[in-house]
mmCIF file of C-alpha atoms in Angstrom:
data_model
loop_
_atom_site.group_PDB
_atom_site.id
_atom_site.type_symbol
_atom_site.label_atom_id
_atom_site.label_comp_id
_atom_site.label_asym_id
_atom_site.label_seq_id
_atom_site.Cartn_x
_atom_site.Cartn_y
_atom_site.Cartn_z
ATOM 1 C CA MET S 284 78.522 22.557 46.102
ATOM 2 C CA ASN S 285 81.665 22.412 44.794
ATOM 3 C CA GLN S 286 81.743 18.452 44.182
ATOM 4 C CA THR S 287 78.390 18.862 42.834
ATOM 5 C CA LEU S 288 79.502 21.968 40.301
ATOM 6 C CA ASP S 289 82.898 19.569 39.780
ATOM 7 C CA GLN S 290 80.345 16.256 38.560
ATOM 8 C CA MET S 291 78.718 18.582 36.542
ATOM 9 C CA LYS S 292 81.913 19.773 34.293
ATOM 10 C CA GLN S 293 82.459 16.016 34.524
ATOM 11 C CA TRP S 294 78.997 15.101 32.998
ATOM 12 C CA LEU S 295 79.477 17.703 30.330
ATOM 13 C CA LEU S 296 82.914 16.324 29.585
ATOM 14 C CA THR S 297 82.100 13.471 28.823
ATOM 15 C CA HIS S 298 78.569 12.966 28.369
ATOM 16 C CA GLY S 299 77.697 16.409 27.065
ATOM 17 C CA LEU S 300 79.583 15.924 24.758
ATOM 18 C CA ALA S 301 79.017 12.872 23.083
ATOM 19 C CA ILE S 302 75.689 14.080 22.728
ATOM 20 C CA LEU S 303 76.799 17.313 21.323
ATOM 21 C CA ALA S 304 78.080 14.827 18.687
ATOM 22 C CA ILE S 305 75.156 12.717 18.480
ATOM 23 C CA LEU S 306 73.064 15.713 17.622
ATOM 24 C CA VAL S 307 75.929 16.831 15.191
ATOM 25 C CA LEU S 308 75.454 13.704 13.440
ATOM 26 C CA CYS S 309 71.833 13.909 13.641
ATOM 27 C CA VAL S 310 72.553 17.341 11.296
ATOM 28 C CA ALA S 311 74.523 15.938 9.066
ATOM 29 C CA ALA S 312 72.772 12.579 8.215
ATOM 30 C CA TYR S 313 69.516 15.496 7.699
ATOM 31 C CA PHE S 314 71.969 16.813 4.674
ATOM 32 C CA LEU S 315 72.833 13.854 3.320
ATOM 33 C CA LEU S 316 69.313 12.681 3.357
ATOM 34 C CA GLY S 317 68.340 15.581 1.487
ATOM 35 C CA LEU S 318 71.031 15.305 -1.265
ATOM 36 C CA LEU S 319 70.454 11.277 -1.450
ATOM 37 C CA VAL S 320 66.725 12.180 -2.316
ATOM 38 C CA ARG S 321 67.994 14.441 -4.646
ATOM 39 C CA PHE S 322 70.106 11.704 -6.184
ATOM 40 C CA VAL S 323 67.432 9.541 -5.983
ATOM 41 C CA THR S 324 64.991 12.021 -8.020
ATOM 42 C CA ARG S 325 67.134 13.318 -11.000
ATOM 43 C CA ARG S 326 67.901 9.802 -11.363
ATOM 44 C CA VAL S 327 64.825 8.592 -12.064
ATOM 45 C CA LYS S 328 63.800 11.635 -13.861
ATOM 46 C CA SER S 329 66.841 10.960 -16.332
ATOM 47 C CA LEU S 330 65.111 7.899 -17.631
ATOM 48 C CA ASP S 331 64.303 7.154 -21.002
ATOM 49 C CA ALA S 332 60.279 7.262 -20.642
ATOM 50 C CA LYS S 333 57.417 8.264 -23.026
ATOM 51 C CA ASP S 334 55.857 10.547 -20.769
ATOM 52 C CA ASP S 335 58.484 12.951 -19.146
ATOM 53 C CA THR S 336 55.907 14.580 -16.825
ATOM 54 C CA LEU S 337 54.912 11.312 -15.761
ATOM 55 C CA LEU S 338 58.341 10.476 -14.995
ATOM 56 C CA ASP S 339 58.643 13.359 -13.079
ATOM 57 C CA ARG S 340 55.447 13.070 -10.992
ATOM 58 C CA ARG S 341 57.227 9.297 -10.172
ATOM 59 C CA ALA S 342 60.019 11.317 -9.472
ATOM 60 C CA ASP S 343 58.394 13.373 -6.528
ATOM 61 C CA THR S 344 56.115 10.178 -4.780
ATOM 62 C CA ILE S 345 59.209 8.456 -4.594
ATOM 63 C CA SER S 346 60.879 11.234 -3.525
ATOM 64 C CA ASP S 347 58.157 12.371 -0.785
ATOM 65 C CA VAL S 348 58.127 8.740 0.836
ATOM 66 C CA LEU S 349 62.006 8.083 0.463
ATOM 67 C CA TYR S 350 62.189 11.367 2.845
ATOM 68 C CA SER S 351 59.495 11.111 5.312
ATOM 69 C CA ALA S 352 61.063 7.518 6.008
ATOM 70 C CA GLY S 353 64.420 8.878 6.570
ATOM 71 C CA LEU S 354 63.624 11.468 8.686
ATOM 72 C CA VAL S 355 61.963 8.459 11.125
ATOM 73 C CA VAL S 356 64.965 6.453 10.878
ATOM 74 C CA ILE S 357 67.150 9.669 11.982
ATOM 75 C CA PHE S 358 65.100 10.411 14.887
ATOM 76 C CA VAL S 359 64.910 6.869 16.444
ATOM 77 C CA THR S 360 68.474 6.414 15.862
ATOM 78 C CA ALA S 361 69.439 9.664 17.556
ATOM 79 C CA LEU S 362 67.251 9.057 20.590
ATOM 80 C CA VAL S 363 68.256 5.652 21.255
ATOM 81 C CA MET S 364 71.842 6.751 20.814
ATOM 82 C CA VAL S 365 70.874 9.898 23.623
ATOM 83 C CA LEU S 366 69.108 7.436 26.196
ATOM 84 C CA GLU S 367 72.019 5.565 26.279
ATOM 85 C CA GLU S 368 74.354 8.499 26.698
ATOM 86 C CA ILE S 369 72.711 9.838 29.609
ATOM 87 C CA GLY S 370 72.495 6.143 31.161
ATOM 88 C CA VAL S 371 69.116 4.990 30.362
ATOM 89 C CA PRO S 372 69.395 1.145 30.195
ATOM 90 C CA ILE S 373 68.478 0.287 26.467
ATOM 91 C CA ALA S 374 68.223 -3.751 26.918
ATOM 92 C CA PRO S 375 65.789 -3.690 29.453
ATOM 93 C CA LEU S 376 63.392 -1.098 27.532
ATOM 94 C CA LEU S 377 63.502 -3.137 24.829
ATOM 95 C CA ALA S 378 62.407 -6.358 27.123
ATOM 96 C CA SER S 379 59.873 -4.043 28.460
ATOM 97 C CA VAL S 380 58.459 -3.059 25.127
ATOM 98 C CA GLY S 381 57.976 -6.690 24.318
ATOM 99 C CA VAL S 382 55.822 -6.952 27.508
ATOM 100 C CA VAL S 383 53.788 -3.367 26.556
ATOM 101 C CA GLY S 384 53.637 -4.573 23.045
ATOM 102 C CA LEU S 385 51.072 -6.813 23.939
ATOM 103 C CA ALA S 386 48.765 -3.621 25.271
ATOM 104 C CA LEU S 387 49.887 -1.817 23.009
ATOM 105 C CA GLY S 388 49.325 -4.678 19.900
ATOM 106 C CA LEU S 389 46.237 -3.431 18.392
ATOM 107 C CA GLY S 390 47.819 0.117 17.752
ATOM 108 C CA ALA S 391 50.876 -1.598 16.054
ATOM 109 C CA GLN S 392 49.052 -3.399 14.288
ATOM 110 C CA THR S 393 47.282 -0.267 12.674
ATOM 111 C CA LEU S 394 50.567 1.173 12.531
ATOM 112 C CA VAL S 395 52.064 -1.823 10.616
ATOM 113 C CA LYS S 396 49.527 -2.076 8.483
ATOM 114 C CA ASP S 397 49.145 1.183 7.263
ATOM 115 C CA VAL S 398 52.823 1.518 5.976
ATOM 116 C CA ILE S 399 53.068 -2.253 4.376
ATOM 117 C CA SER S 400 50.077 -0.687 2.666
ATOM 118 C CA GLY S 401 52.162 2.186 1.805
ATOM 119 C CA LEU S 402 54.831 0.354 0.295
ATOM 120 C CA PHE S 403 52.535 -1.811 -1.627
ATOM 121 C CA ILE S 404 51.039 1.600 -3.540
ATOM 122 C CA LEU S 405 54.526 2.928 -3.871
ATOM 123 C CA LEU S 406 55.893 -0.327 -5.364
ATOM 124 C CA GLU S 407 52.856 -0.781 -7.720
ATOM 125 C CA ASN S 408 52.748 2.962 -8.478
ATOM 126 C CA GLN S 409 48.907 2.897 -7.851
ATOM 127 C CA TYR S 410 49.011 6.796 -7.787
ATOM 128 C CA MET S 411 51.453 9.345 -7.238
ATOM 129 C CA ILE S 412 51.734 13.598 -6.462
ATOM 130 C CA THR S 413 49.062 15.363 -8.521
ATOM 131 C CA ASP S 414 47.238 12.494 -9.567
ATOM 132 C CA VAL S 415 43.227 12.619 -8.909
ATOM 133 C CA ILE S 416 41.910 9.560 -6.889
ATOM 134 C CA GLU S 417 38.713 8.380 -5.349
ATOM 135 C CA VAL S 418 39.398 6.773 -1.933
ATOM 136 C CA ASN S 419 36.629 5.587 0.484
ATOM 137 C CA GLY S 420 34.248 8.299 -1.588
ATOM 138 C CA ILE S 421 36.711 11.030 -1.547
ATOM 139 C CA VAL S 422 37.953 12.298 -4.703
ATOM 140 C CA GLY S 423 40.942 14.822 -4.911
ATOM 141 C CA ASN S 424 44.426 15.721 -5.622
ATOM 142 C CA VAL S 425 46.846 13.544 -4.162
ATOM 143 C CA GLU S 426 49.124 16.223 -2.327
ATOM 144 C CA MET S 427 51.700 14.441 -0.072
ATOM 145 C CA MET S 428 52.131 10.639 0.135
ATOM 146 C CA THR S 429 53.994 9.120 3.083
ATOM 147 C CA LEU S 430 54.147 5.445 4.112
ATOM 148 C CA ARG S 431 51.501 5.769 6.594
ATOM 149 C CA ALA S 432 48.992 8.076 5.180
ATOM 150 C CA THR S 433 47.741 10.140 2.152
ATOM 151 C CA THR S 434 46.862 13.561 1.962
ATOM 152 C CA LEU S 435 43.779 14.516 -0.490
ATOM 153 C CA ARG S 436 42.326 17.821 -1.653
ATOM 154 C CA ASP S 437 39.364 17.877 -2.892
ATOM 155 C CA ALA S 438 38.021 20.498 -5.424
ATOM 156 C CA ALA S 439 36.209 22.882 -2.323
ATOM 157 C CA GLY S 440 40.182 22.556 -0.576
ATOM 158 C CA THR S 441 39.159 20.168 1.987
ATOM 159 C CA LEU S 442 42.093 18.885 2.958
ATOM 160 C CA TYR S 443 41.954 14.762 4.150
ATOM 161 C CA ILE S 444 45.011 12.605 5.322
ATOM 162 C CA VAL S 445 43.853 8.857 4.507
ATOM 163 C CA PRO S 446 45.466 6.482 6.445
ATOM 164 C CA ASN S 447 47.368 3.481 3.722
ATOM 165 C CA GLY S 448 46.043 1.030 5.495
ATOM 166 C CA GLU S 449 42.389 2.087 4.928
ATOM 167 C CA ILE S 450 42.648 2.164 1.111
ATOM 168 C CA ARG S 451 40.775 -0.484 -0.351
ATOM 169 C CA ILE S 452 39.922 0.520 -3.504
ATOM 170 C CA VAL S 453 41.447 3.021 -5.665
ATOM 171 C CA ALA S 454 40.022 4.690 -9.001
ATOM 172 C CA ASN S 455 42.963 6.911 -10.382
ATOM 173 C CA ARG S 456 40.980 8.984 -12.478
ATOM 174 C CA THR S 457 44.457 10.224 -14.385
ATOM 175 C CA ARG S 458 46.594 7.617 -15.232
ATOM 176 C CA ASP S 459 47.992 7.518 -18.501
ATOM 177 C CA TRP S 460 44.625 9.695 -20.526
ATOM 178 C CA SER S 461 41.372 10.222 -19.577
ATOM 179 C CA ARG S 462 38.040 10.631 -21.270
ATOM 180 C CA ALA S 463 35.358 14.192 -21.675
ATOM 181 C CA ILE S 464 31.925 12.749 -21.680
ATOM 182 C CA ILE S 465 29.411 15.343 -22.587
ATOM 183 C CA ASP S 466 25.809 14.816 -22.773
ATOM 184 C CA VAL S 467 23.451 16.908 -24.326
ATOM 185 C CA GLY S 468 19.784 17.349 -23.964
ATOM 186 C CA ILE S 469 17.596 18.552 -26.919
ATOM 187 C CA ALA S 470 13.889 19.344 -27.642
ATOM 188 C CA TYR S 471 11.917 16.469 -28.787
ATOM 189 C CA GLU S 472 11.086 19.131 -31.365
ATOM 190 C CA ALA S 473 14.284 19.628 -32.549
ATOM 191 C CA ASP S 474 16.183 18.003 -35.435
ATOM 192 C CA VAL S 475 18.402 15.118 -33.922
ATOM 193 C CA ASP S 476 20.372 14.626 -37.782
ATOM 194 C CA ARG S 477 20.889 18.255 -37.454
ATOM 195 C CA ALA S 478 22.312 18.089 -33.607
ATOM 196 C CA LEU S 479 24.420 15.590 -34.534
ATOM 197 C CA ALA S 480 26.261 16.540 -37.315
ATOM 198 C CA ALA S 481 26.487 20.055 -34.989
ATOM 199 C CA LEU S 482 27.969 18.050 -32.279
ATOM 200 C CA GLN S 483 30.518 16.416 -35.345
ATOM 201 C CA SER S 484 31.543 19.742 -36.676
ATOM 202 C CA ILE S 485 32.392 21.142 -33.387
ATOM 203 C CA GLY S 486 34.987 18.134 -32.548
ATOM 204 C CA GLU S 487 36.669 18.535 -35.718
ATOM 205 C CA GLU S 488 37.105 22.759 -34.927
ATOM 206 C CA MET S 489 38.406 20.898 -31.556
ATOM 207 C CA VAL S 490 41.329 18.754 -33.139
ATOM 208 C CA ALA S 491 42.432 22.114 -35.317
ATOM 209 C CA ASP S 492 41.987 24.275 -32.502
ATOM 210 C CA ALA S 493 45.367 25.499 -30.751
ATOM 211 C CA GLU S 494 44.648 25.803 -27.722
ATOM 212 C CA ILE S 495 42.461 22.522 -27.101
ATOM 213 C CA GLY S 496 43.707 20.722 -29.981
ATOM 214 C CA PRO S 497 47.193 19.695 -28.341
ATOM 215 C CA LEU S 498 45.168 17.971 -25.024
ATOM 216 C CA LEU S 499 42.919 15.274 -27.240
ATOM 217 C CA LEU S 500 44.750 12.023 -28.004
ATOM 218 C CA GLU S 501 41.609 11.042 -30.248
ATOM 219 C CA ALA S 502 39.349 12.672 -32.556
ATOM 220 C CA PRO S 503 36.136 13.650 -30.752
ATOM 221 C CA GLN S 504 33.398 10.721 -30.929
ATOM 222 C CA VAL S 505 30.180 11.499 -31.655
ATOM 223 C CA THR S 506 27.978 8.268 -30.134
ATOM 224 C CA GLY S 507 24.832 9.200 -31.211
ATOM 225 C CA VAL S 508 21.118 8.997 -29.408
ATOM 226 C CA GLU S 509 22.262 7.804 -25.924
ATOM 227 C CA GLY S 510 18.632 7.711 -24.257
ATOM 228 C CA LEU S 511 15.046 9.213 -24.420
ATOM 229 C CA GLU S 512 14.187 10.804 -21.275
ATOM 230 C CA GLU S 513 11.223 12.466 -20.486
ATOM 231 C CA TRP S 514 11.563 16.017 -21.851
ATOM 232 C CA ALA S 515 14.529 15.387 -23.496
ATOM 233 C CA VAL S 516 16.373 13.352 -26.409
ATOM 234 C CA ARG S 517 20.023 12.747 -24.736
ATOM 235 C CA LEU S 518 22.965 12.607 -27.441
ATOM 236 C CA ARG S 519 26.713 11.482 -26.048
ATOM 237 C CA MET S 520 30.055 13.275 -27.466
ATOM 238 C CA MET S 521 33.014 11.757 -26.161
ATOM 239 C CA VAL S 522 37.221 12.412 -26.493
ATOM 240 C CA LYS S 523 40.499 10.849 -25.233
ATOM 241 C CA THR S 524 42.562 13.507 -23.672
ATOM 242 C CA LYS S 525 45.497 13.824 -21.967
ATOM 243 C CA PRO S 526 45.859 12.853 -17.944
ATOM 244 C CA ASN S 527 44.064 15.436 -15.851
ATOM 245 C CA GLN S 528 42.974 17.385 -19.339
ATOM 246 C CA GLN S 529 39.167 15.965 -18.899
ATOM 247 C CA TRP S 530 37.932 19.041 -17.379
ATOM 248 C CA ASP S 531 39.492 21.610 -19.375
ATOM 249 C CA VAL S 532 38.178 19.771 -22.220
ATOM 250 C CA GLN S 533 34.062 19.345 -21.274
ATOM 251 C CA ARG S 534 34.370 23.403 -20.433
ATOM 252 C CA TYR S 535 35.538 24.395 -23.481
ATOM 253 C CA LEU S 536 32.744 21.630 -25.126
ATOM 254 C CA ARG S 537 29.704 22.666 -23.447
ATOM 255 C CA ARG S 538 30.466 26.306 -24.268
ATOM 256 C CA ARG S 539 30.832 25.322 -27.636
ATOM 257 C CA ILE S 540 27.548 23.470 -27.894
ATOM 258 C CA ARG S 541 25.609 26.033 -26.062
ATOM 259 C CA LEU S 542 26.691 28.821 -28.775
ATOM 260 C CA GLU S 543 26.593 26.429 -31.651
ATOM 261 C CA PHE S 544 23.243 25.298 -31.312
ATOM 262 C CA ALA S 545 21.744 28.811 -30.274
ATOM 263 C CA ASP S 546 23.645 29.893 -33.923
ATOM 264 C CA GLN S 547 21.744 26.908 -35.382
ATOM 265 C CA GLY S 548 18.532 27.328 -33.720
ATOM 266 C CA ILE S 549 18.796 23.999 -32.342
ATOM 267 C CA ASP S 550 16.693 23.786 -28.344
ATOM 268 C CA LEU S 551 18.376 22.462 -26.043
ATOM 269 C CA ALA S 552 16.242 20.661 -23.719
ATOM 270 C CA PHE S 553 14.320 22.282 -20.358
ATOM 271 C CA PRO S 554 12.069 20.948 -17.882
ATOM 272 C CA ARG S 555 8.214 21.542 -18.862
ATOM 273 C CA GLN S 556 5.389 21.274 -18.030
ATOM 274 C CA GLU S 557 1.735 21.448 -20.075
ATOM 275 C CA VAL S 558 -0.970 22.113 -18.376
ATOM 276 C CA ALA S 559 -4.404 21.162 -20.179
ATOM 277 C CA LEU S 560 -8.225 23.768 -19.133
ATOM 278 C CA VAL S 561 -10.902 21.444 -19.874
ATOM 279 C CA ASN S 562 -14.288 23.505 -20.019
ATOM 280 C CA MET S 563 -16.683 21.768 -18.079
ATOM 281 C CA PRO S 564 -20.388 21.947 -18.325
ATOM 282 C CA ALA S 565 -22.098 24.636 -16.908
ATOM 283 C CA GLY S 566 -24.283 21.780 -14.860
ATOM 284 C CA GLU S 567 -21.135 20.618 -13.186
ATOM 285 C CA LYS S 568 -19.832 24.116 -12.096
ATOM 286 C CA ASN S 569 -19.416 23.602 -8.096
ATOM 287 C CA GLY S 570 -19.819 20.433 -7.129
ATOM 288 C CA ASP S 571 -23.721 21.042 -8.973
ATOM 289 C CA SER S 572 -25.458 17.525 -10.656
#
């Protein structure tokens, strides 16, 4: 019994202290990683750019990826050091990994593919945190990005985690600038020229508006008659906006168009059906000849 206690004390004094030192180093590395991420973030944000908001989002994206990659490096390094300290031979373990790797090849290939794709997404600056993108039929706001996966949240609040290796085509709806497009259907009986003039007037008011004006990059354009539908004459209005602001501009436009058209007596189109009643000859009623 005493011999066992002595062995435990000896093990704690040697290997136990070494493991404790490894854990302390891990904690120190964790804090150093945080300092490094903050330093890189500040450096990126301090660069000269035309759009400071865009630079801030770029810095946040880089910091997220750098932080997640750093945590993986710290964890793997600490695990290897602890295994060596408790007597687990690393060399045979690594050799066995080569044998087992054949069986795990498919899974490893998928992971490597995700990481490589994540690196290219980051280096090519395909999208950033807070961008609204469409990937694999999913439209959502980029909440988080790591080397392995991208996290999206759609308008309904559903959270999607998309492996970077599965991303083939990215549609970025908020990069550099956006465009608000409004189609207005008016009745065939309405005066088209009058409706177009009303849209042009609304566009001029938008530019001068203290709330909406700063969101615009160009003056609104009324393109004219875009289509003749079954029950409506379709007019179109477009305006170039700052990134991610097109939806606010569209909501403003819909409200102003509804109020302005109502004031001017311009009828908006809605589905309708005309029924013609034809008087039948008396002799043909009820199928009589």
